[in-house]
């Protein structure tokens, strides 16, 4: 019995030599691979929107939506096919039949554009979460909404709102103006080429009882040059400043060596505060592409973490509630090297979740071995996990590497989401593979919570 119990725990507690804390290290089952049935899969979203048979309601096992861009977004390549979106139903059979735990449920074409991001969000106010999709095309971008039909399906024909001259990529769905309904915020992408695109677009929800209506407003970023934000993350970063509590935004600037905090002044007015990399950073850059926000550690302030463009590094920025952030320029422990092996390892997608039973947010980042399995790196894709600590920093097994999980079953993972797919109380990890038209799910093997 004692041996069986030890096997069930599947927890390895590793002491953190830098702070004296010990965070339990999660273990994951080998990844389960699923065909995505979309070309160049990129953005993903997770929500519990139906039961195992596809009927309306919730059963504790979330579904997954994935969009295919239809072209090589990461390299600004040529068009391959039009954008697609698919929803996979979670049957809950992760223990008995994992190969069929996610099954295709619904699909639709993205009219005349290439899909980049997707979210489940109840923007209509009826029938539960709708599908919100961002797209881009040669002359701009479009926000599409596939309304939830209330029967386990979504509308086959979406509603759309154009943003001319603004190819859309980073996505946040939040109540920007505190009016009780959800608005959409999008970063303006740098691909296809042609700018300047140093701006975001706010789609204000002005829906009536009968009609869903979004009104786009372009907000300029306080950065110079032909640059564009890489992503966007929401949070009350100015919570301690005067004025009513409002959702603010942070966006990385991949080509400007800075980040921009957008302070929400109300009435769809924003004050962009550009934070340049201080001289104290020396040769270290602030060139970030993807970003995630949350309350790291145990204080109440909003923070964010960002992935360095094309590099296996993550920078953590701890907020103070007034829109200022402590970075690795102030504390070297806030920059994390994810992998110390092959030189051509590229990090990209990032997400926050709870992987080890603690109350503090952990981070997961995709790693793409651009050269493929070579030498000591007998893998072409992995994820790196950083375990959250009370002070907002993250535990790693060494100063030069995160916790690495290589059983991905897909090559070169791109984006990542964290969700409890098997309803056991611990977040699992799903990754999309831009180059193999698939996604994979790694189920967390932790059974009993250990530690804080």
Coordinates of C-alpha atoms in Angstrom, one line a residue:
X1 CA 0.0 0.0 0.0
X2 CA 2.8 2.4 0.9
X3 CA 4.5 1.7 -2.5
X4 CA 1.2 2.3 -4.3
X5 CA 0.6 5.6 -2.5
X6 CA 4.1 6.8 -3.3
X7 CA 3.5 6.0 -7.0
X8 CA 0.2 7.9 -7.0
X9 CA 1.7 11.1 -5.7
X10 CA 4.1 11.5 -8.6
X11 CA 5.7 14.5 -7.0
X12 CA 9.3 15.4 -6.8
X13 CA 10.1 18.1 -4.2
X14 CA 13.2 20.0 -5.1
X15 CA 14.7 22.4 -2.6
X16 CA 15.3 25.9 -4.0
X17 CA 18.8 26.8 -3.0
X18 CA 18.3 30.5 -3.6
X19 CA 15.4 31.2 -1.2
X20 CA 15.1 28.1 1.0
X21 CA 11.6 27.4 -0.3
X22 CA 10.6 24.1 -1.7
X23 CA 8.0 23.9 -4.5
X24 CA 6.8 20.5 -5.6
X25 CA 7.8 19.7 -9.2
X26 CA 5.0 18.4 -11.4
X27 CA 5.3 15.3 -13.5
X28 CA 3.3 14.8 -16.7
X29 CA 2.2 11.8 -18.7
X30 CA 3.5 11.4 -22.2
X31 CA 1.7 13.8 -24.5
X32 CA -1.3 12.8 -26.6
X33 CA -1.2 14.0 -30.1
X34 CA -4.3 15.1 -32.0
X35 CA -4.6 16.2 -35.7
X36 CA -5.7 19.8 -35.8
X37 CA -7.2 19.7 -39.3
X38 CA -6.2 23.3 -39.9
X39 CA -3.2 24.7 -41.8
X40 CA -0.5 26.4 -39.7
X41 CA -2.3 26.1 -36.3
X42 CA -1.6 28.9 -34.0
X43 CA -3.9 30.5 -31.4
X44 CA -5.8 28.2 -29.0
X45 CA -8.5 28.8 -26.3
X46 CA -10.1 26.6 -23.7
X47 CA -13.5 26.6 -22.0
X48 CA -16.0 24.1 -20.7
X49 CA -18.9 24.8 -23.1
X50 CA -20.6 21.4 -23.4
X51 CA -20.8 17.9 -22.0
X52 CA -19.0 14.8 -23.3
X53 CA -21.7 14.1 -25.8
X54 CA -21.8 17.7 -27.2
X55 CA -24.9 18.7 -25.4
X56 CA -25.2 22.2 -23.8
X57 CA -23.9 22.5 -20.3
X58 CA -20.7 21.9 -18.4
X59 CA -19.2 18.7 -17.2
X60 CA -15.8 19.9 -15.8
X61 CA -13.8 18.8 -18.9
X62 CA -13.0 21.9 -21.0
X63 CA -13.1 22.0 -24.8
X64 CA -10.4 23.4 -27.0
X65 CA -10.6 25.8 -30.0
X66 CA -7.8 26.2 -32.4
X67 CA -7.3 28.4 -35.4
X68 CA -5.1 27.9 -38.5
X69 CA -3.6 31.0 -40.0
X70 CA -3.3 29.5 -43.5
X71 CA 0.1 30.9 -44.0
X72 CA 3.5 31.1 -42.2
X73 CA 2.8 33.9 -39.8
X74 CA 6.1 33.5 -37.9
X75 CA 8.2 34.0 -41.1
X76 CA 5.7 36.3 -43.0
X77 CA 5.7 33.6 -45.6
X78 CA 3.3 33.2 -48.5
X79 CA -0.3 32.1 -48.4
X80 CA -1.1 28.4 -48.3
X81 CA -4.8 28.3 -47.6
X82 CA -7.6 30.3 -46.0
X83 CA -8.0 30.5 -42.3
X84 CA -10.0 27.8 -40.4
X85 CA -11.3 27.3 -36.9
X86 CA -12.1 24.1 -35.1
X87 CA -13.6 23.2 -31.8
X88 CA -12.6 19.9 -30.2
X89 CA -14.9 18.3 -27.7
X90 CA -13.5 16.8 -24.5
X91 CA -14.9 13.3 -23.9
X92 CA -13.2 13.0 -20.6
X93 CA -11.6 9.6 -21.5
X94 CA -8.0 10.6 -20.5
X95 CA -7.5 7.5 -18.4
X96 CA -9.4 4.9 -20.4
X97 CA -9.0 6.1 -24.0
X98 CA -6.7 9.1 -24.3
X99 CA -6.4 8.9 -28.1
X100 CA -10.1 9.8 -28.2
X101 CA -10.2 12.2 -25.3
X102 CA -10.5 15.2 -27.8
X103 CA -12.6 14.7 -30.8
X104 CA -13.6 17.2 -33.7
X105 CA -16.9 18.7 -32.9
X106 CA -17.4 21.9 -35.0
X107 CA -15.5 23.7 -37.8
X108 CA -15.9 26.9 -39.9
X109 CA -14.0 28.8 -42.5
X110 CA -12.6 32.3 -41.7
X111 CA -14.0 34.5 -44.6
X112 CA -11.3 36.1 -46.7
X113 CA -8.6 36.3 -44.0
X114 CA -6.0 34.4 -42.0
X115 CA -6.9 33.6 -38.3
X116 CA -4.3 34.4 -35.6
X117 CA -6.0 34.3 -32.2
X118 CA -9.1 32.9 -30.7
X119 CA -10.9 33.2 -27.3
X120 CA -14.0 31.8 -25.7
X121 CA -16.0 34.8 -24.3
X122 CA -19.6 35.6 -23.8
X123 CA -19.7 38.8 -25.8
X124 CA -23.4 38.4 -26.8
X125 CA -24.6 37.9 -23.3
X126 CA -26.7 34.8 -24.2
X127 CA -26.2 31.1 -24.5
X128 CA -22.7 31.1 -22.9
X129 CA -19.2 31.6 -24.3
X130 CA -19.0 32.7 -28.0
X131 CA -16.0 32.3 -30.2
X132 CA -14.0 35.4 -30.7
X133 CA -11.4 35.3 -33.6
X134 CA -8.8 37.8 -34.8
X135 CA -7.6 37.8 -38.4
X136 CA -5.3 39.6 -40.7
X137 CA -5.1 40.1 -44.5
X138 CA -3.0 42.3 -46.8
X139 CA -4.8 45.5 -46.0
X140 CA -5.7 45.1 -42.3
X141 CA -7.6 42.9 -40.0
X142 CA -11.1 41.8 -38.9
X143 CA -12.6 40.8 -35.6
X144 CA -15.0 37.9 -36.1
X145 CA -17.5 36.5 -33.6
X146 CA -19.2 33.1 -34.0
X147 CA -22.2 33.3 -31.6
X148 CA -23.0 30.4 -29.3
X149 CA -26.2 28.8 -30.5
X150 CA -27.1 27.4 -27.2
X151 CA -27.3 23.8 -28.5
X152 CA -23.6 22.8 -28.4
X153 CA -22.9 24.5 -31.7
X154 CA -21.7 27.9 -32.9
X155 CA -23.0 29.9 -35.9
X156 CA -21.5 28.8 -39.2
X157 CA -21.5 32.4 -40.5
X158 CA -19.7 34.9 -38.2
X159 CA -20.3 38.5 -37.6
X160 CA -17.4 40.7 -38.5
X161 CA -15.9 44.2 -37.8
X162 CA -13.0 45.5 -39.9
X163 CA -9.9 47.4 -38.7
X164 CA -8.4 48.8 -42.0
X165 CA -4.6 49.0 -42.0
X166 CA -4.4 47.0 -38.8
X167 CA -3.5 43.3 -39.1
X168 CA -4.6 41.8 -35.8
X169 CA -2.7 39.4 -33.6
X170 CA -2.6 39.7 -29.8
X171 CA -6.0 39.3 -28.1
X172 CA -7.6 40.2 -24.8
X173 CA -11.4 40.1 -24.1
X174 CA -12.3 42.2 -21.0
X175 CA -14.7 44.9 -19.9
X176 CA -12.6 48.0 -20.8
X177 CA -15.2 50.6 -20.0
X178 CA -16.9 49.1 -16.9
X179 CA -20.3 49.0 -18.6
X180 CA -21.0 45.3 -17.9
X181 CA -20.2 43.8 -21.3
X182 CA -17.0 42.4 -22.8
X183 CA -14.9 44.4 -25.2
X184 CA -12.1 43.2 -27.4
X185 CA -8.5 44.5 -27.5
X186 CA -6.1 43.6 -30.3
X187 CA -2.5 44.3 -30.9
X188 CA -1.6 45.3 -34.5
X189 CA 0.8 42.8 -36.0
X190 CA 3.9 43.6 -38.1
X191 CA 3.1 40.9 -40.7
X192 CA 2.4 41.3 -43.6
X193 CA 5.0 44.0 -43.9
X194 CA 4.0 47.6 -44.2
X195 CA 3.7 50.2 -41.4
X196 CA 4.0 51.9 -39.1
X197 CA 1.7 49.8 -36.9
X198 CA 2.7 51.0 -33.4
X199 CA -0.9 50.8 -32.2
X200 CA -3.6 48.7 -30.7
X201 CA -7.3 48.5 -31.6
X202 CA -10.1 48.6 -29.0
X203 CA -13.4 47.1 -30.2
X204 CA -16.0 48.6 -27.9
X205 CA -19.1 46.4 -27.3
X206 CA -22.1 48.6 -28.0
X207 CA -24.6 45.8 -28.5
X208 CA -28.3 46.3 -28.2
X209 CA -30.9 43.8 -27.1
X210 CA -31.3 42.7 -30.7
X211 CA -27.9 43.3 -32.3
X212 CA -24.2 42.6 -31.5
X213 CA -22.2 45.7 -32.3
X214 CA -18.5 46.4 -32.0
X215 CA -17.0 49.9 -32.7
X216 CA -13.2 49.9 -33.4
X217 CA -11.0 52.7 -32.1
X218 CA -7.3 52.9 -32.8
X219 CA -5.0 53.8 -29.9
X220 CA -1.5 54.9 -30.8
X221 CA 1.5 53.6 -28.7
X222 CA 4.1 56.0 -27.5
X223 CA 6.9 54.4 -29.5
X224 CA 8.7 55.7 -32.5
X225 CA 9.6 54.1 -35.8
X226 CA 8.1 51.4 -38.1
X227 CA 7.4 49.0 -35.2
X228 CA 4.4 47.0 -34.0
X229 CA 3.4 45.4 -30.7
X230 CA 3.9 41.6 -30.6
X231 CA 1.1 40.7 -28.1
X232 CA -1.1 42.2 -25.4
X233 CA -2.0 41.4 -21.8
X234 CA -4.6 42.9 -19.5
X235 CA -4.6 43.7 -15.8
X236 CA -5.2 46.5 -13.3
X237 CA -1.6 47.6 -13.5
X238 CA -2.4 51.1 -12.1
X239 CA -4.7 49.9 -9.3
X240 CA -3.1 52.2 -6.6
X241 CA -3.3 55.3 -8.8
X242 CA -6.0 57.8 -8.4
X243 CA -9.3 57.2 -10.2
X244 CA -11.7 54.3 -10.6
X245 CA -10.4 50.8 -11.0
X246 CA -10.2 50.0 -14.8
X247 CA -8.5 47.3 -16.8
X248 CA -5.2 48.4 -18.3
X249 CA -2.9 46.8 -20.8
X250 CA 0.7 46.0 -21.4
X251 CA 2.2 45.3 -24.8
X252 CA 5.8 44.3 -25.7
X253 CA 7.6 46.0 -28.6
X254 CA 9.7 43.4 -30.3
X255 CA 11.7 46.0 -32.3
X256 CA 11.9 48.9 -29.9
X257 CA 13.7 47.5 -26.8
X258 CA 10.8 48.6 -24.6
X259 CA 7.4 47.7 -23.3
X260 CA 4.3 50.0 -23.2
X261 CA 1.9 50.1 -20.3
X262 CA -1.5 51.5 -21.5
X263 CA -3.2 53.2 -18.5
X264 CA -7.0 53.2 -18.8
X265 CA -8.3 56.7 -18.1
X266 CA -11.9 55.8 -18.8
X267 CA -14.1 56.8 -21.7
X268 CA -11.9 54.8 -24.0
X269 CA -9.0 57.1 -23.3
X270 CA -5.6 55.6 -22.7
X271 CA -2.3 57.1 -21.6
X272 CA 0.6 55.1 -23.1
X273 CA 3.6 54.9 -20.8
X274 CA 6.6 53.5 -22.6
X275 CA 9.2 51.8 -20.4
X276 CA 12.6 51.6 -22.1
X277 CA 15.2 49.2 -21.1
X278 CA 17.4 51.1 -18.6
X279 CA 21.1 51.5 -19.2
X280 CA 21.8 49.3 -16.2
X281 CA 20.8 46.4 -18.3
X282 CA 23.9 46.7 -20.4
X283 CA 23.8 44.4 -23.4
X284 CA 20.5 42.7 -22.2
X285 CA 17.6 43.7 -24.5
X286 CA 13.9 44.1 -24.0
X287 CA 12.9 42.7 -27.3
X288 CA 9.8 40.6 -26.5
X289 CA 7.2 39.0 -28.6
X290 CA 4.6 37.2 -26.5
X291 CA 3.3 38.0 -23.1
X292 CA 1.1 36.8 -20.2
X293 CA -0.1 38.7 -17.2
X294 CA -1.2 37.7 -13.7
X295 CA -0.6 38.2 -10.0
X296 CA 2.6 36.4 -9.4
X297 CA 3.6 35.6 -5.9
X298 CA 1.3 36.5 -3.0
X299 CA 0.9 40.3 -3.2
X300 CA -2.1 41.9 -4.9
X301 CA -0.3 43.7 -7.7
X302 CA -0.5 42.8 -11.4
X303 CA 2.7 41.5 -13.0
X304 CA 3.6 40.2 -16.4
X305 CA 6.1 37.9 -18.1
X306 CA 7.4 38.1 -21.7
X307 CA 9.3 35.8 -24.0
X308 CA 12.3 37.3 -25.7
X309 CA 12.0 37.3 -29.5
X310 CA 13.6 34.2 -31.0
X311 CA 15.5 33.4 -27.8
X312 CA 15.1 30.9 -25.0
X313 CA 14.6 33.5 -22.3
X314 CA 11.7 34.9 -20.3
X315 CA 11.7 38.3 -18.5
X316 CA 9.5 38.8 -15.5
X317 CA 8.2 42.2 -14.6
X318 CA 6.8 42.7 -11.1
X319 CA 4.2 45.5 -10.8
X320 CA 3.9 48.0 -7.9
X321 CA 0.3 49.0 -8.5
X322 CA 1.3 52.4 -10.0
X323 CA 2.2 51.2 -13.5
X324 CA 5.9 50.7 -12.7
X325 CA 7.7 47.4 -12.8
X326 CA 10.7 45.7 -11.3
X327 CA 12.7 43.9 -14.0
X328 CA 15.8 41.9 -14.2
X329 CA 17.7 45.2 -14.6
X330 CA 16.8 45.7 -11.0
X331 CA 17.0 42.1 -9.9
X332 CA 18.9 39.6 -12.1
X333 CA 16.8 36.8 -10.8
X334 CA 13.9 38.0 -12.9
X335 CA 15.4 36.9 -16.2
X336 CA 15.2 33.2 -16.8
X337 CA 17.2 31.1 -19.3
X338 CA 14.9 28.3 -20.2
X339 CA 17.4 25.9 -21.8
X340 CA 21.2 25.7 -21.9
X341 CA 21.8 23.1 -24.6
X342 CA 21.6 23.7 -28.4
X343 CA 22.1 27.2 -29.6
X344 CA 19.2 27.3 -32.0
X345 CA 16.4 26.8 -29.4
X346 CA 13.6 29.4 -29.8
X347 CA 10.9 30.1 -27.2
X348 CA 7.5 31.5 -28.3
X349 CA 4.2 30.8 -26.6
X350 CA 3.7 31.5 -22.9
X351 CA 0.8 30.8 -20.5
X352 CA 0.2 30.9 -16.7
X353 CA -1.4 28.1 -14.7
X354 CA -1.2 26.0 -11.5
X355 CA 0.9 22.9 -12.1
X356 CA 2.0 21.8 -8.7
X357 CA -1.0 22.2 -6.4
X358 CA 0.1 25.6 -5.0
X359 CA -1.7 28.9 -5.0
X360 CA 0.9 30.8 -6.8
X361 CA 0.9 31.1 -10.6
X362 CA 3.5 29.0 -12.6
X363 CA 4.6 29.7 -16.2
X364 CA 4.9 27.4 -19.2
X365 CA 6.7 28.3 -22.4
X366 CA 7.1 26.4 -25.7
X367 CA 10.5 25.6 -27.0
X368 CA 11.2 25.0 -30.7
X369 CA 14.4 23.2 -31.7
X370 CA 14.7 24.9 -35.0
X371 CA 17.4 22.5 -36.2
X372 CA 15.5 19.4 -35.3
X373 CA 16.8 16.5 -33.2
X374 CA 20.5 16.8 -33.3
X375 CA 23.4 15.8 -31.0
X376 CA 22.3 15.7 -27.3
X377 CA 18.9 17.3 -28.1
X378 CA 17.0 14.3 -29.3
X379 CA 13.8 16.3 -29.5
X380 CA 12.4 19.0 -31.8
X381 CA 9.9 20.4 -29.3
X382 CA 9.5 20.8 -25.6
X383 CA 7.9 23.0 -22.9
X384 CA 9.7 24.8 -20.1
X385 CA 8.0 25.2 -16.7
X386 CA 8.8 27.9 -14.1
X387 CA 7.3 27.3 -10.6
X388 CA 5.9 30.4 -8.9
X389 CA 7.2 31.5 -5.5
X390 CA 5.7 33.8 -2.8
X391 CA 8.0 36.8 -3.8
X392 CA 6.9 36.7 -7.4
X393 CA 10.1 35.0 -8.6
X394 CA 10.2 31.5 -10.0
X395 CA 11.9 28.3 -9.0
X396 CA 14.1 26.5 -11.5
X397 CA 16.3 23.4 -11.1
X398 CA 19.4 25.5 -11.9
X399 CA 20.5 29.0 -12.9
X400 CA 20.6 28.2 -16.6
X401 CA 17.6 26.0 -17.2
X402 CA 13.9 25.6 -16.4
X403 CA 12.1 22.3 -15.8
X404 CA 12.0 20.8 -19.3
X405 CA 9.4 18.3 -20.6
X406 CA 10.2 16.8 -24.0
X407 CA 7.4 14.3 -24.5
X408 CA 5.5 16.5 -26.9
X409 CA 4.7 14.0 -29.8
X410 CA 4.6 17.1 -32.1
X411 CA 7.4 18.9 -33.7
X412 CA 8.3 22.5 -32.9
X413 CA 5.4 23.6 -30.6
X414 CA 4.3 27.2 -31.0
X415 CA 1.5 28.4 -28.7
X416 CA 0.5 27.0 -25.3
X417 CA -2.5 27.0 -23.0
X418 CA -2.9 25.7 -19.4
X419 CA -6.2 24.1 -18.3
X420 CA -7.5 21.2 -16.2
X421 CA -8.5 18.9 -19.1
X422 CA -9.2 15.8 -16.9
X423 CA -10.9 17.6 -14.0
X424 CA -8.5 16.4 -11.3
X425 CA -7.7 19.8 -9.9
X426 CA -4.3 20.3 -11.6
X427 CA -3.7 22.2 -14.8
X428 CA -2.5 20.3 -17.8
X429 CA -0.6 21.7 -20.9
X430 CA -1.8 21.9 -24.5
X431 CA 0.5 23.1 -27.3
X432 CA -0.2 23.8 -31.0
X433 CA 2.4 22.9 -33.6
X434 CA 2.7 25.5 -36.4
X435 CA 4.6 23.2 -38.6
X436 CA 2.9 19.8 -38.2
X437 CA -0.8 20.8 -38.2
X438 CA -1.4 19.2 -34.9
X439 CA -1.8 19.9 -31.2
X440 CA -0.9 17.9 -28.1
X441 CA -2.0 17.6 -24.5
X442 CA 0.2 16.6 -21.6
X443 CA -1.8 15.4 -18.6
X444 CA -0.5 16.4 -15.2
X445 CA 0.2 13.3 -13.0
X446 CA 0.0 15.1 -9.6
X447 CA -2.7 13.5 -7.6
X448 CA -2.3 15.0 -4.1
X449 CA -1.4 18.6 -3.5
X450 CA 1.9 19.1 -1.7
X451 CA 3.3 22.3 -0.2
X452 CA 1.8 25.8 -0.3

